[in-house]
Amino acid sequence: MAVEFALIAAGALLLTGIAAIPLSHHRRAAELVYGASALPCGFAGVIGLWALVANAAPTTVTLPLGLPWIGAHFRLDGLGAFFLIVLGLGGALNSIYAIGHGRHETEPGRVLPFYPAFLGAMLSVVLADDAFSFLLSWEVMSLLSWGLVLVHHRAGGTQRAGYVYLMMAAFGTMSLLLAFGLMTGGAENYGFDALRAATHGPAAMAAVLVLMLMGAGSKAGLVPLHVWLPLAHPAAPSHVSALMSGIMTKIAVYGFVRVAFDLLGPVPWPMAMVVMILGGITAVMGVMQALMEHDIKRLLAYHTVENIGIIFIGLGLALAFRAEGLTAAAALALVAALFHVLNHSLFKSLLFMGAGAILNATGTRDMERMGGLIHRMPVTAVVFLAGCVAISALPPFNGFVSEWLTFQAILVSPDLSPWGLKISAPAVGALLALAAALAATCFVKVYGVTFLGRSRGAEAAAARETDRWSLGAMVVLAGLCLVIGILPGFVIDLLAPVTQALLGGAMPHQADSPWLTIIPVAASRSSYNGFLVAVFIALSAGTMAWAVHRFASRRLRRAPAWDCGFPDPSPVTQYGAGSFAQPVRRVLGSVLMRAREEVFMPPPGDLRPARHEVHLRDLIWERSYAPLAAFIQAAATRLNVMQTLTIRRYLALVVFSLVSLLVVLTLWN
Amino acid sequence: MNATAFDVAHMLAGSVVLVSFMMLYQDRLLALLNVFALHAALLSAAVAWQATIQGAPHLYVTAAIALFFKAMIIPAALHRIIRRLGIHREVEQVVGTGITMLAGMGLVALSISLMLNLTASADALAREDLAFALSVVLLGLLMMITRRNAVSQVVGFMSLENGLILAATGARGMPLVVEISVAFSVLIAFIVIGVFLFRIRERFDTVDDSALERFRGDVG
């Protein structure tokens, strides 16, 4: 029954989308539509949770939709149920946030119909059980999110963002189409059951995996296919960016997991190595670009790229362990990846919501014009701090647990026999460590520049706390980040049926461990206790705070802020986002992004101000996308002649192409 | 099916191909129309023979349609048109006869080698028939691109249609509806093209389509 209920939720969301079209000019349209979206999402999340907790057998249903005589097949199994939780939880909280945030929307008619339908399409991607339904839902999801990116289509840069996104989405769907075509292996059945049963040679398997990396990777944001994220996320309204970054990229991960672990047989280890190394490169490139960025939403988008890299490291490790037959280690790596999927959907939604609240309050995304918001938006400041700590992978929050598990999987990698994996896994581990450290640096910058210090602009000085709906959703998300960080064993046990179904093995049962400890491999090897760490942090911080207040002077002192070497009263001279990034920019940025600094000191008597400019280059764009665009442009110019041929030449063209196709067919046989 | 039936069917379909070749080197319009009438008459005979050996009486209707419209009405109408246009004495040739014939032979070789390979499982008669039909279609296309006069392009187009009908009747069990619709579509195409010929003539004083190219600014 579970799959029917989930489908009803998807249908309800799609219907809400249609109903929102006439409603969108209603005075309370935002409350109605977002409220109506939150309910089915929460319902779907509950179904997913129930299916996982009860360890329910997969349920299927066939609807007479789509292609005639074939119908649309839907199925809910462990993997689908887990992503249903991610989607339902994120979607419901995001909709609650949107009830408040959506009031600030200037063009509700462009958002309201797309938003619930987008959620519904993502839901049906997770439920689809044949290639046709999957691709159709995937494409609907892409197009609806494209519509949402283009909401403020007159704002600068939005049209380019929409164009790049559309191109990448079309490219991704085409890759997926080819991947599914290859997987059928010529049999005329596109049901996932048939795909599961089909067997493939190593070459076909590698081709499918590469196509999946391109198809799902372009949607998830795998380097070098990540270019649309930093363009599209800032362009969309904040609750939509939270949805796209927190949930939609996870649906892309779902597509990859479904194919790589479920439909395709065990892939050979060189392909697993490719996935893992791509993940490592993605993590480092994402965080490097994030560190150089001062637009808060672009920065968060680059961090999504980084976290997708971390997830793909886990997935690549799981594939490698599975290829070598190390089931327990494969289960550990897959759990780490899926755990990070859940965590990232929580804290990235929270951070994008916080960014939306800041954007509403200050009217700008430029961090160099913020500062001191902790005084004006105290609650947002606290929950945003929770998100920052979680994404920086600091205990006791949830981000730490999944990254720690990924590291545990990397530490098992000496058990792998191929030398390629023995060497690359620790190298990827080093990349992951670098990315984690840089992410922490980056969020110190985000939090310090945005919330601390003094306001750098009049808007930031006049900012006001955001509404209660938004705060409610953010507080719940921050709480979840903390609770999952303290009680990770429950999530790991929740994932056991998933790994059992996909890999035939699971991690040790965690609920039996004393004191809520988690033990990924063996107690002698490593263990982590989020609860004790949290208690210790709370106790030591509390004691310290108490001691400071007890033994230090209680007298209230007022002194000039930042007075050590900071006598200038202008807030612009504070340590800014650019200042913060400078050390990393000089060390790593000069290689990875060709960072160049230019200082202009006017000669004495010159009235021009002194200038310090930083030039960064996006090498991935310059080396791959720009030449490709130039080539297409040149080819189109050449082929322009074809638009104005004479009648006889057109006829001749048709005949020659027909004849050459026939010749090919003759030679083929 | 006995050997005689097969041989006759083979001969009739082969003659349709042969007449397609004849059309390729007719450089006078009236002669071309006469050959086209012969083409359609042979097609009609081939279809009638198929009707006999397949025991499918509805194919007689197709044969009659081919004979009546394609071998009589359309050539007669085109005769009228080119006499009214006063172009019945014109000589036109874009590509040399030798090259055209060689290209035609190449196309026939291509279609035979392709069809005989692809339809290995079908019965011998259908295989031969399909190979000939594809040859007729390709020769019709070849004629359309080697001619410059709109009337001979129309004739090339209709000989192409004849190839399609040959293919449709060679396959067992094709319903009559399809053939009638094909015949009528050709008729309609003929009417439309006839109207256009007069329009072109009114504007440019010629039915040579290079005039259209000059008018567009291209070199004809």
XYZ file of C-alpha atoms in Angstrom, chain B residues 134-207:
74
model
C 13.079 0.778 -54.097
C 14.911 1.118 -57.419
C 11.910 2.888 -58.939
C 11.722 5.248 -55.943
C 15.419 6.090 -56.152
C 15.271 6.576 -59.918
C 12.311 8.919 -59.432
C 14.366 10.932 -56.957
C 17.311 10.946 -59.347
C 15.073 12.273 -62.059
C 13.823 15.043 -59.812
C 17.335 16.276 -59.127
C 18.667 15.995 -62.674
C 15.795 17.975 -64.180
C 15.272 21.669 -64.107
C 11.842 21.919 -65.633
C 9.029 21.875 -63.073
C 6.891 19.601 -65.269
C 9.550 16.924 -65.462
C 10.082 17.234 -61.724
C 6.376 16.546 -61.278
C 6.723 13.501 -63.523
C 9.712 12.320 -61.488
C 7.700 12.730 -58.307
C 4.834 10.692 -59.695
C 7.102 7.915 -60.899
C 8.387 7.821 -57.343
C 4.800 7.335 -56.188
C 4.499 4.475 -58.659
C 7.420 2.833 -56.902
C 5.617 3.169 -53.581
C 2.495 1.522 -55.002
C 4.635 -1.274 -56.407
C 6.087 -1.848 -52.948
C 2.675 -1.694 -51.276
C 1.105 -4.267 -53.605
C 4.089 -6.599 -53.462
C 3.562 -7.060 -49.731
C 0.679 -9.366 -48.973
C -2.351 -8.044 -47.129
C -2.040 -4.293 -47.578
C -5.541 -2.845 -47.185
C -7.123 -1.017 -50.070
C -7.646 2.167 -48.110
C -3.954 2.883 -48.215
C -3.759 2.630 -51.982
C -6.753 4.800 -52.580
C -5.333 7.435 -50.267
C -1.983 7.243 -52.037
C -3.663 7.633 -55.417
C -5.685 10.589 -54.282
C -2.720 12.240 -52.624
C -0.901 12.035 -55.916
C -3.874 13.469 -57.689
C -4.071 16.343 -55.233
C -0.348 16.920 -55.468
C -0.717 17.020 -59.233
C -3.528 19.564 -59.032
C -1.596 21.746 -56.596
C 1.559 21.586 -58.638
C -0.450 22.311 -61.793
C -1.865 25.447 -60.213
C 1.620 26.444 -59.078
C 2.991 25.949 -62.567
C 0.583 28.523 -63.861
C 1.422 30.876 -61.047
C 5.150 30.528 -61.705
C 4.524 30.982 -65.398
C 2.481 34.117 -64.793
C 5.211 35.661 -62.715
C 8.370 34.617 -64.444
C 7.354 33.645 -67.977
C 9.050 30.285 -67.592
C 8.711 27.053 -65.630
